[in-house]
mmCIF file of C-alpha atoms in Angstrom:
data_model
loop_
_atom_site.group_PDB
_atom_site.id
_atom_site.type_symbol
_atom_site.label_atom_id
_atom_site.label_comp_id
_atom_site.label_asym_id
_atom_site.label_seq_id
_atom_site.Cartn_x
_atom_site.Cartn_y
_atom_site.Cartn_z
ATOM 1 C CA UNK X 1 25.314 -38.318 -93.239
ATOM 2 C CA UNK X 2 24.432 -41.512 -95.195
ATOM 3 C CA UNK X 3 20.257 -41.396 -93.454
ATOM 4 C CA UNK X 4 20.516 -37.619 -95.137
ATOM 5 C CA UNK X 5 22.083 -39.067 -98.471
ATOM 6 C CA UNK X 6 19.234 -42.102 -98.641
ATOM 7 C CA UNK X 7 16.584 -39.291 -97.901
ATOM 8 C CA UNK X 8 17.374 -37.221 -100.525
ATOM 9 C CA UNK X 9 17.707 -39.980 -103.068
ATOM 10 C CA UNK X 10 14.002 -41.214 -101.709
ATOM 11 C CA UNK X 11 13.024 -37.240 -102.451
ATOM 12 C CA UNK X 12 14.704 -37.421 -105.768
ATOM 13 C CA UNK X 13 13.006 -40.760 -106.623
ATOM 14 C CA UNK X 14 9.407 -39.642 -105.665
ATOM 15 C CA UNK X 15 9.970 -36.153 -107.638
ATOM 16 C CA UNK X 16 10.776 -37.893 -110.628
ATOM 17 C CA UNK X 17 8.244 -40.593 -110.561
ATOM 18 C CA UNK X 18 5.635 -38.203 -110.044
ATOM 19 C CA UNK X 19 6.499 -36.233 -112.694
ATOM 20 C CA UNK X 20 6.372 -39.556 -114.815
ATOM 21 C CA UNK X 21 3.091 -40.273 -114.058
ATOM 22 C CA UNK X 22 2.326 -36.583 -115.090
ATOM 23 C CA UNK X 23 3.661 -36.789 -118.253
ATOM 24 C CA UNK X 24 1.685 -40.638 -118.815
ATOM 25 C CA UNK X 25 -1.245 -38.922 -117.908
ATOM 26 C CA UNK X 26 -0.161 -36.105 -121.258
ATOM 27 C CA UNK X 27 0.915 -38.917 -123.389
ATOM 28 C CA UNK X 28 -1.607 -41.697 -122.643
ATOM 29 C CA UNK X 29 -4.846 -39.032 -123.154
ATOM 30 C CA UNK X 30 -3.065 -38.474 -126.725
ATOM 31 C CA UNK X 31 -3.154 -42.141 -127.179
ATOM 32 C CA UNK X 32 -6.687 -42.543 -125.440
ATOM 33 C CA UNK X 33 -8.192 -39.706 -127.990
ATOM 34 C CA UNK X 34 -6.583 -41.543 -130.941
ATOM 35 C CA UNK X 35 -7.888 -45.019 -130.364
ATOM 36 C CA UNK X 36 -11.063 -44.947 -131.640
ATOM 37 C CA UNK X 37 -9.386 -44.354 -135.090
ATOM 38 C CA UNK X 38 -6.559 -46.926 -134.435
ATOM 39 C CA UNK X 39 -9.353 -49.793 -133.907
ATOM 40 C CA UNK X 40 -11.264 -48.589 -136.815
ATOM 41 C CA UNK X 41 -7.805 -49.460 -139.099
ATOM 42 C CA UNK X 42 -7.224 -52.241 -137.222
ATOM 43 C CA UNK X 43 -11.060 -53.142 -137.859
ATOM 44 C CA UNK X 44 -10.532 -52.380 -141.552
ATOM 45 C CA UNK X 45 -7.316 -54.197 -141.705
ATOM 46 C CA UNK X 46 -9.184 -57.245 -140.700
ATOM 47 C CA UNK X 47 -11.928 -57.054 -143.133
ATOM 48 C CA UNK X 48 -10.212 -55.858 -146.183
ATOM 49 C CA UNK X 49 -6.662 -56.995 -145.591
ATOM 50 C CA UNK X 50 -3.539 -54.652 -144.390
ATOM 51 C CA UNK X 51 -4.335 -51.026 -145.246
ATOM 52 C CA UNK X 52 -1.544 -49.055 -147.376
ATOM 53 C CA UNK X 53 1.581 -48.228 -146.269
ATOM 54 C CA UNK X 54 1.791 -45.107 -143.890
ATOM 55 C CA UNK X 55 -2.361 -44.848 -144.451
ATOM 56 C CA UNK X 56 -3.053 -44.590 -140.608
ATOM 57 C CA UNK X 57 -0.037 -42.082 -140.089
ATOM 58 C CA UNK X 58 -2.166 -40.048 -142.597
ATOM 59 C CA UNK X 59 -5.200 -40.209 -141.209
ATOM 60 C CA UNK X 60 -3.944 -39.580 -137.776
ATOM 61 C CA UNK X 61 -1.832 -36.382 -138.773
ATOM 62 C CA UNK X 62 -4.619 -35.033 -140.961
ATOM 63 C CA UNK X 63 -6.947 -34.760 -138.338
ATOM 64 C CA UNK X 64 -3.907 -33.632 -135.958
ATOM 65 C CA UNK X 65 -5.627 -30.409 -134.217
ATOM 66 C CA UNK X 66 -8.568 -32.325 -133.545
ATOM 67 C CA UNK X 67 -7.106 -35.194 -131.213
ATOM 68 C CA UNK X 68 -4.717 -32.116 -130.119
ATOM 69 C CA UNK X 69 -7.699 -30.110 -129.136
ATOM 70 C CA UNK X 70 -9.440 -32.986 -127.243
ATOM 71 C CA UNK X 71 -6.580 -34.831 -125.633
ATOM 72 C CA UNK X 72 -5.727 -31.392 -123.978
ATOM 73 C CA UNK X 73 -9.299 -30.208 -122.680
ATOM 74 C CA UNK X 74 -9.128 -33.698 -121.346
ATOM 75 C CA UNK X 75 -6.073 -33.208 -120.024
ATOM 76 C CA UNK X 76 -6.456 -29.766 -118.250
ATOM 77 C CA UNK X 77 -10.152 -30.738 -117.189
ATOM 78 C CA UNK X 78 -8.860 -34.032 -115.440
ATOM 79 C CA UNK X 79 -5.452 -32.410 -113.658
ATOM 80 C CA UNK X 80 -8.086 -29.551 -112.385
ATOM 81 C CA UNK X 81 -10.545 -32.125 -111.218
ATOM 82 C CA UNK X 82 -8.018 -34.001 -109.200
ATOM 83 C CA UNK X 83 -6.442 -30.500 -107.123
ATOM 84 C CA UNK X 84 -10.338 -28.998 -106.951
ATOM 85 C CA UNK X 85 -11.346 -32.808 -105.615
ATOM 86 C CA UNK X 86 -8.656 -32.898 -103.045
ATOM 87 C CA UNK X 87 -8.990 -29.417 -101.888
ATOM 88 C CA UNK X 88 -5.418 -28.457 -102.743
ATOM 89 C CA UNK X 89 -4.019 -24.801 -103.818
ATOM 90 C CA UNK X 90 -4.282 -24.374 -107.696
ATOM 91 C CA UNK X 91 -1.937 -21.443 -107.290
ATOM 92 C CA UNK X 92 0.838 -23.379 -105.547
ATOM 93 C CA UNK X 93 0.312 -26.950 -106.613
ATOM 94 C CA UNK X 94 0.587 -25.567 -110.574
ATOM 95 C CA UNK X 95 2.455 -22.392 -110.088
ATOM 96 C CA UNK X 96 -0.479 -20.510 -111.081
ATOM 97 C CA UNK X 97 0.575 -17.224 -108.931
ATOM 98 C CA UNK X 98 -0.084 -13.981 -109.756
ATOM 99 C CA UNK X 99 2.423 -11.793 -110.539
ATOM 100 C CA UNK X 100 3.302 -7.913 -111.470
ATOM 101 C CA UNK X 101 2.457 -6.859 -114.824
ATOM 102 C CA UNK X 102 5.775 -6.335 -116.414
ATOM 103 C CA UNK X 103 6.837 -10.028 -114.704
ATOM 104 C CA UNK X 104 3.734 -11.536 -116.416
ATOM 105 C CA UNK X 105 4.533 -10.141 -120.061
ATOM 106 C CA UNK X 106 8.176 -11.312 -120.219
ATOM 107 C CA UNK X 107 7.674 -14.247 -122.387
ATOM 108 C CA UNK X 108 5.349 -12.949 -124.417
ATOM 109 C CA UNK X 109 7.835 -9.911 -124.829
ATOM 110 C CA UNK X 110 10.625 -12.392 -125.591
ATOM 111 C CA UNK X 111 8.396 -14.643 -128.585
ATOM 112 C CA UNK X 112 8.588 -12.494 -131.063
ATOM 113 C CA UNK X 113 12.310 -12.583 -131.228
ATOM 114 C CA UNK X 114 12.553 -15.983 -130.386
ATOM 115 C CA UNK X 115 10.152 -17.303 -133.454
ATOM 116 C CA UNK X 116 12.285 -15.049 -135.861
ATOM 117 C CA UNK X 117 15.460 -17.053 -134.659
ATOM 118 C CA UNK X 118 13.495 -19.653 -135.215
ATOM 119 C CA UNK X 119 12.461 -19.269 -138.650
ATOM 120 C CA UNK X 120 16.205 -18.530 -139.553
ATOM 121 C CA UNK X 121 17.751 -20.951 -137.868
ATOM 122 C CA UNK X 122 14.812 -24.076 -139.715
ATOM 123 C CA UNK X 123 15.453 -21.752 -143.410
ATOM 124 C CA UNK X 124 19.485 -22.567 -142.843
ATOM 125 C CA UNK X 125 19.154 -25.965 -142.363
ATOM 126 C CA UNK X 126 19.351 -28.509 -145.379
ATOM 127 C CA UNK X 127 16.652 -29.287 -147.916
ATOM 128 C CA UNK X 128 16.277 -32.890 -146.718
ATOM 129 C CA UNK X 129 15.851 -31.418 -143.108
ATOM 130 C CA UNK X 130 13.488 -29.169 -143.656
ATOM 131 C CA UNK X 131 10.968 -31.305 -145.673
ATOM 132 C CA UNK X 132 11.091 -33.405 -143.091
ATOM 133 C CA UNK X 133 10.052 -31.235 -140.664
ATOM 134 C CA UNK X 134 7.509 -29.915 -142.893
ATOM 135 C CA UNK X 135 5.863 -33.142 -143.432
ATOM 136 C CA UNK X 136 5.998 -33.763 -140.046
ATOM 137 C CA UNK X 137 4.705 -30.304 -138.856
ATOM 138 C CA UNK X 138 1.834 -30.420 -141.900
ATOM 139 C CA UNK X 139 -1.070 -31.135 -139.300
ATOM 140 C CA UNK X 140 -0.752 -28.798 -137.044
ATOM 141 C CA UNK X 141 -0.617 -25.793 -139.716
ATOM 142 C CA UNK X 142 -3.850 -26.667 -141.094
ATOM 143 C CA UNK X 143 -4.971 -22.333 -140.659
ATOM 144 C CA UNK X 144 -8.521 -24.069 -139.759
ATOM 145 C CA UNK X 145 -10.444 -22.075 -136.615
ATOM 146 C CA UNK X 146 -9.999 -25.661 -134.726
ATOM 147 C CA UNK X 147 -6.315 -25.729 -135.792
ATOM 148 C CA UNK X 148 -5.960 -22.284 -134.331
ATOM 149 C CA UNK X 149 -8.083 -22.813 -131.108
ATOM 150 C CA UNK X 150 -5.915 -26.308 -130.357
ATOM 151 C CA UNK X 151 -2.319 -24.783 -131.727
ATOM 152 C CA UNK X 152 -2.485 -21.257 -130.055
ATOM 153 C CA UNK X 153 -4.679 -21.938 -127.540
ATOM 154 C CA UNK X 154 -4.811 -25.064 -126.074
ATOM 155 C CA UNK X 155 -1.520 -26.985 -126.417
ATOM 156 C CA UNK X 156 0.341 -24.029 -125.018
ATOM 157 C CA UNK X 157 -2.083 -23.977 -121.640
ATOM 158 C CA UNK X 158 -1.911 -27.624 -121.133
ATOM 159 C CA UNK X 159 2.161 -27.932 -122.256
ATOM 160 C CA UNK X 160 3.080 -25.149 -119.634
ATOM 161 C CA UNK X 161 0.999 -26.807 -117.324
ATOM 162 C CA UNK X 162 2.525 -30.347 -117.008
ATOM 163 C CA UNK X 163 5.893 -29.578 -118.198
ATOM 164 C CA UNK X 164 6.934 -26.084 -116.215
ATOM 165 C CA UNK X 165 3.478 -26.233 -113.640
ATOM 166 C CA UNK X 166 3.710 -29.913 -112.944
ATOM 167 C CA UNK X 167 7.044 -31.614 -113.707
ATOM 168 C CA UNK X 168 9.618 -29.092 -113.260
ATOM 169 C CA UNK X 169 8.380 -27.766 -109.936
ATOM 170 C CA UNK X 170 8.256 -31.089 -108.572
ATOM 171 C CA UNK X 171 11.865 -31.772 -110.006
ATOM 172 C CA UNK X 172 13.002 -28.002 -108.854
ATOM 173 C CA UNK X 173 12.142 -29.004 -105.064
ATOM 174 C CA UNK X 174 14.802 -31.912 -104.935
ATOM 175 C CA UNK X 175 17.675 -30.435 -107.319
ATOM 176 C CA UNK X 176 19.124 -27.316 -108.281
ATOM 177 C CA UNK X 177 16.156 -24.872 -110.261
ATOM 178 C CA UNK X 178 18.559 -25.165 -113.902
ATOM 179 C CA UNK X 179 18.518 -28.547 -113.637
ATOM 180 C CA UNK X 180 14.694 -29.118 -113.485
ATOM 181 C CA UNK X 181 14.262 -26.445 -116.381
ATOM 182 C CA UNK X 182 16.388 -28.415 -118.555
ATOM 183 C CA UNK X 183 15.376 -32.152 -117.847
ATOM 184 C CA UNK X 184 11.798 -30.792 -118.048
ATOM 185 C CA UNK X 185 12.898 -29.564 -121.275
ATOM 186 C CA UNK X 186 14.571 -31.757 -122.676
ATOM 187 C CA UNK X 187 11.475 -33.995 -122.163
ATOM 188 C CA UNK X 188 9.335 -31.516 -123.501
ATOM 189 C CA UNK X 189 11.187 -32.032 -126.683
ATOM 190 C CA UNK X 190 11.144 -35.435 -126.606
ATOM 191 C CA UNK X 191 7.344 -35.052 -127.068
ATOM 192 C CA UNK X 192 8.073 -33.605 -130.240
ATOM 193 C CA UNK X 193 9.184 -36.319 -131.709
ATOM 194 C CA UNK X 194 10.626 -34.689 -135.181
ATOM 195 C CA UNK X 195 14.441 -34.015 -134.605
ATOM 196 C CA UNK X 196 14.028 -30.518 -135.732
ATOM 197 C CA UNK X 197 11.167 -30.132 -133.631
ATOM 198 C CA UNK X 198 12.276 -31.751 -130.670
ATOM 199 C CA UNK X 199 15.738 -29.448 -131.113
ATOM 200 C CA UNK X 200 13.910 -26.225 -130.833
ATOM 201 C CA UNK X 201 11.037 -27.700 -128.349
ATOM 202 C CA UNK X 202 13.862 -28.229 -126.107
ATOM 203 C CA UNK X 203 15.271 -24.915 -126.692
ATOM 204 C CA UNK X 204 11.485 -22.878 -126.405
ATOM 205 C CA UNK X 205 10.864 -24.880 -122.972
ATOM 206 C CA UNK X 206 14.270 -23.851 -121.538
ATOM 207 C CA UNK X 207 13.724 -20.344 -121.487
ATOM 208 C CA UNK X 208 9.852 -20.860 -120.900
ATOM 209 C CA UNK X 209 11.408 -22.805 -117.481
ATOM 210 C CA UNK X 210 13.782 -19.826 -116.422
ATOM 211 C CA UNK X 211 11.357 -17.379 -117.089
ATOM 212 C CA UNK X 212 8.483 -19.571 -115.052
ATOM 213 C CA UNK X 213 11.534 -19.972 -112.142
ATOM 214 C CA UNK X 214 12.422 -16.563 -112.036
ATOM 215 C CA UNK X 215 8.787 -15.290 -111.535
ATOM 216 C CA UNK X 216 7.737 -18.550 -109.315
ATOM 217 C CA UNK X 217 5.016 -18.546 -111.598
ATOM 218 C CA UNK X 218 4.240 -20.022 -114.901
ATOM 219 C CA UNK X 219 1.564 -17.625 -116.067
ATOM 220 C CA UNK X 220 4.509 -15.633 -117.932
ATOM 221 C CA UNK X 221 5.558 -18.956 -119.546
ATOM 222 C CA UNK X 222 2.022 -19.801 -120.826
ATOM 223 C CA UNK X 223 1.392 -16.411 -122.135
ATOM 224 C CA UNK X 224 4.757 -16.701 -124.014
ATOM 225 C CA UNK X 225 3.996 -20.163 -125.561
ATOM 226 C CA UNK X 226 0.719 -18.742 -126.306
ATOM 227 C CA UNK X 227 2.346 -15.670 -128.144
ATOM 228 C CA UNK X 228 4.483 -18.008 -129.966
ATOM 229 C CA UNK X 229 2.078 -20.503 -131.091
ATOM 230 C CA UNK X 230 -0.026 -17.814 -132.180
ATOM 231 C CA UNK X 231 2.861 -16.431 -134.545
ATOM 232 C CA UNK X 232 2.944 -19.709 -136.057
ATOM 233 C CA UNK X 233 -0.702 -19.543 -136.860
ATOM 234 C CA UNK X 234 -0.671 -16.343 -138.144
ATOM 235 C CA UNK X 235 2.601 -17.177 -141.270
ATOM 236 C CA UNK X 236 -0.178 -19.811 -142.025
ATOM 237 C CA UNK X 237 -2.471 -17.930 -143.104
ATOM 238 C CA UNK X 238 -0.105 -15.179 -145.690
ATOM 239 C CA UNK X 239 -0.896 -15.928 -148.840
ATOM 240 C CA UNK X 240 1.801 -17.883 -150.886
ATOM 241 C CA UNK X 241 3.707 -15.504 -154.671
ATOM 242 C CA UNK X 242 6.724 -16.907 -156.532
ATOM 243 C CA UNK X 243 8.844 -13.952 -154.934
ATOM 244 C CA UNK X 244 7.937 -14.754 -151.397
ATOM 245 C CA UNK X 245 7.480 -10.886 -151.014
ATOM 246 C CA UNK X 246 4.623 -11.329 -148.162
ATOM 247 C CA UNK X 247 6.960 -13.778 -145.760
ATOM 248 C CA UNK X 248 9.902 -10.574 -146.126
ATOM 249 C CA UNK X 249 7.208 -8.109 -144.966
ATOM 250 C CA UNK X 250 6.047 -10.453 -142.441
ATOM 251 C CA UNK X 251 9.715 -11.285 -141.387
ATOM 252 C CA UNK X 252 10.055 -7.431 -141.311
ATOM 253 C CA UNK X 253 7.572 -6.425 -139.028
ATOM 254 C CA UNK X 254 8.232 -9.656 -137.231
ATOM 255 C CA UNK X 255 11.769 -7.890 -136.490
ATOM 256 C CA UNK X 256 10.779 -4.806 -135.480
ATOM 257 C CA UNK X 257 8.273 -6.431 -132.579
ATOM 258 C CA UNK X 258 10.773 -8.771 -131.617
ATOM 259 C CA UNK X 259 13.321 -5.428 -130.627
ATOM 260 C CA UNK X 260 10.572 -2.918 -129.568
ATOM 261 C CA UNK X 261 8.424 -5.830 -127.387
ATOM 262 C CA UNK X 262 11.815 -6.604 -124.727
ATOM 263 C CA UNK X 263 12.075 -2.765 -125.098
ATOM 264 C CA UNK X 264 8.647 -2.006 -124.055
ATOM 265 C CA UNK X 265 9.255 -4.520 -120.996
ATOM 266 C CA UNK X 266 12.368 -4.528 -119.990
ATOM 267 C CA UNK X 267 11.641 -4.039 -116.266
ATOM 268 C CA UNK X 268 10.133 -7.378 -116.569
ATOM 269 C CA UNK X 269 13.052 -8.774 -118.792
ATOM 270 C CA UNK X 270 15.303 -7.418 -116.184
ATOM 271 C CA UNK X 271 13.598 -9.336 -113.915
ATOM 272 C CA UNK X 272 14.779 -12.862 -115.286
ATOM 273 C CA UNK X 273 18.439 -11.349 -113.503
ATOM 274 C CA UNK X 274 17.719 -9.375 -110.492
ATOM 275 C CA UNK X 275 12.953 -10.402 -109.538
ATOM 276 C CA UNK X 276 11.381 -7.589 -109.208
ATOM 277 C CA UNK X 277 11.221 -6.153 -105.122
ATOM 278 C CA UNK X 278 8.383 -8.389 -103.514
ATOM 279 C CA UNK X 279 8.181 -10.752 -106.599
ATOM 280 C CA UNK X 280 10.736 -13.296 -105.376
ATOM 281 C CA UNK X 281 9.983 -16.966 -104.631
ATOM 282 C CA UNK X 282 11.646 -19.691 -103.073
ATOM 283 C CA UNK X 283 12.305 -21.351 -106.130
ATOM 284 C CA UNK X 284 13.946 -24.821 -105.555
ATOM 285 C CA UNK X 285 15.428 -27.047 -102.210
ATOM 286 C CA UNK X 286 13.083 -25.312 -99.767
ATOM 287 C CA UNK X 287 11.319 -27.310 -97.767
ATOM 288 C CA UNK X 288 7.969 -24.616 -98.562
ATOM 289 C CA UNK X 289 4.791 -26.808 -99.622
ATOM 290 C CA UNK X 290 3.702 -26.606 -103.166
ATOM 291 C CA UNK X 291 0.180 -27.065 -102.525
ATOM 292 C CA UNK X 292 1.236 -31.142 -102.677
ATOM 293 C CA UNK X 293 -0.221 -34.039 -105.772
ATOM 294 C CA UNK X 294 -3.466 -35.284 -105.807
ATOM 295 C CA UNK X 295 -2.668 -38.627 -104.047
ATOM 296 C CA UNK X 296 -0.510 -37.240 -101.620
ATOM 297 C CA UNK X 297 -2.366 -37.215 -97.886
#
């Protein structure tokens, strides 16, 4: 009994320090993208004394999308070039598995809806709160095409792919599957930074996790975060009036997707209770191989 206890605190320990070094390698190609313009204020600070208060936080957020854009093509390019290098399964070792139709559209089905709560939820929230946010959000709704390539595009694929494809499948093989959705969640939202942000983050990458555990796949997750990203990008680009009269039509329509789109797919929502006959997976405490890490022999 206790040599079965001490192995599965050894699993435990491995799962979760592997999916720490997958979340350094998200965090520390951030930080490796956004050097170059650290040492150039450092550089500057040097030569013409301290810079202005909250300068480089200004200069970093303002050109937000583009570290965002690089930091995750660097990201995917190096996480594929370790699997492809050591000859391992891309479909099991990121939970890129195909899956029916009506399976694969669930998030994006579910997005719609979701960003409308969302929008209501951030509107009932105090002033101070929501300027916040908004400052803190202001780079990454910039309505530029490389805002929209790295915010719809990009930072969904390489988000689903560490958080659901890489840390919560290694987590979901040594605890219970809810568990690993909501500690890769929660850190998910941590990410965030912004208390607002990180609140709803957390919320987002829960249901992105069940929905990526029920399928066994997390092609329905990235499709959804895609979906919802895209959303975003789209209210950038309304034009502004005093009465607001374009975010009510946009709201509107926003409503009426978010009811039809579950309707429209609701085998596939159904599937998130009872999988779909052939689509189910052994989801968490199997002993089935995932296709394995990089380093592992």
């Amino acid at each position: 009994m206790r040599e079965n206890s001490e192995n599965r605190a050894a699993q435990v320990v491995i799962a979760v320090a592997k999916s720490l070094c997958y979340l350094a390698l998200f965090l520390g190609m951030q930080v490796l993208v956004m050097l170059p313009a650290i040492l150039a204020a450092a550089l500057q600070a040097a030569i013409d004394g301290p810079v202005e208060e909250g300068a480089l936080y200004t200069l970093l957020t303002a050109d937000g999308t583009t570290y965002t854009l690089i930091s995750g093509l660097a990201t995917i390019i190096v996480v594929l070039a370790f699997y492809l290098i050591r000859r391992r399964r891309l479909s099991e070792a990121l939970w890129l598995r195909r899956v029916d139709a009506p399976v694969l559209w669930t998030g994006a089905a579910l997005s719609p809806g979701l960003y409308l709560i969302v929008t209501l939820v951030l509107a009932a929230l105090p002033d101070a709160w929501t300027q916040s946010y908004n400052d803190a959000a202001s780079g990454i709704d910039t309505g530029s095409f490389i805002g929209v390539l790295s915010v719809a595009l990009v930072a969904p694929v390489v988000e689903e792919l560490i958080f659901r494809g890489l840390i919560m499948t290694r987590l979901s093989r040594v605890m219970p599957g809810w568990l690993a959705v909501v500690l890769a969640a929660a850190v998910f939202g941590a990410c965030h930074g912004h208390p607002v942000w990180a609140g709803y983050a957390f919320v987002l990458g829960t249901l992105y996790g069940f929905v990526a555990l029920r399928a066994g796949s997390i092609l329905p997750s990235i499709l959804g975060h895609l979906v919802f990203n895209a959303i975003g990008q789209v209210f950038t680009f309304l034009p502004e009036s005093e009465d607001g009269m374009e975010i009510l039509i946009a709201l509107g329509i926003l409503l009426v997707v978010g009811i039809a789109a579950p309707i429209v797919n609701r085998k596939g929502i159904a599937s998130l209770v009872k999988p779909i006959p052939g689509q189910e997976r052994e989801l968490s405490g199997s002993s089935k191989d995932y296709g394995g890490d990089p380093w592992d022999e």
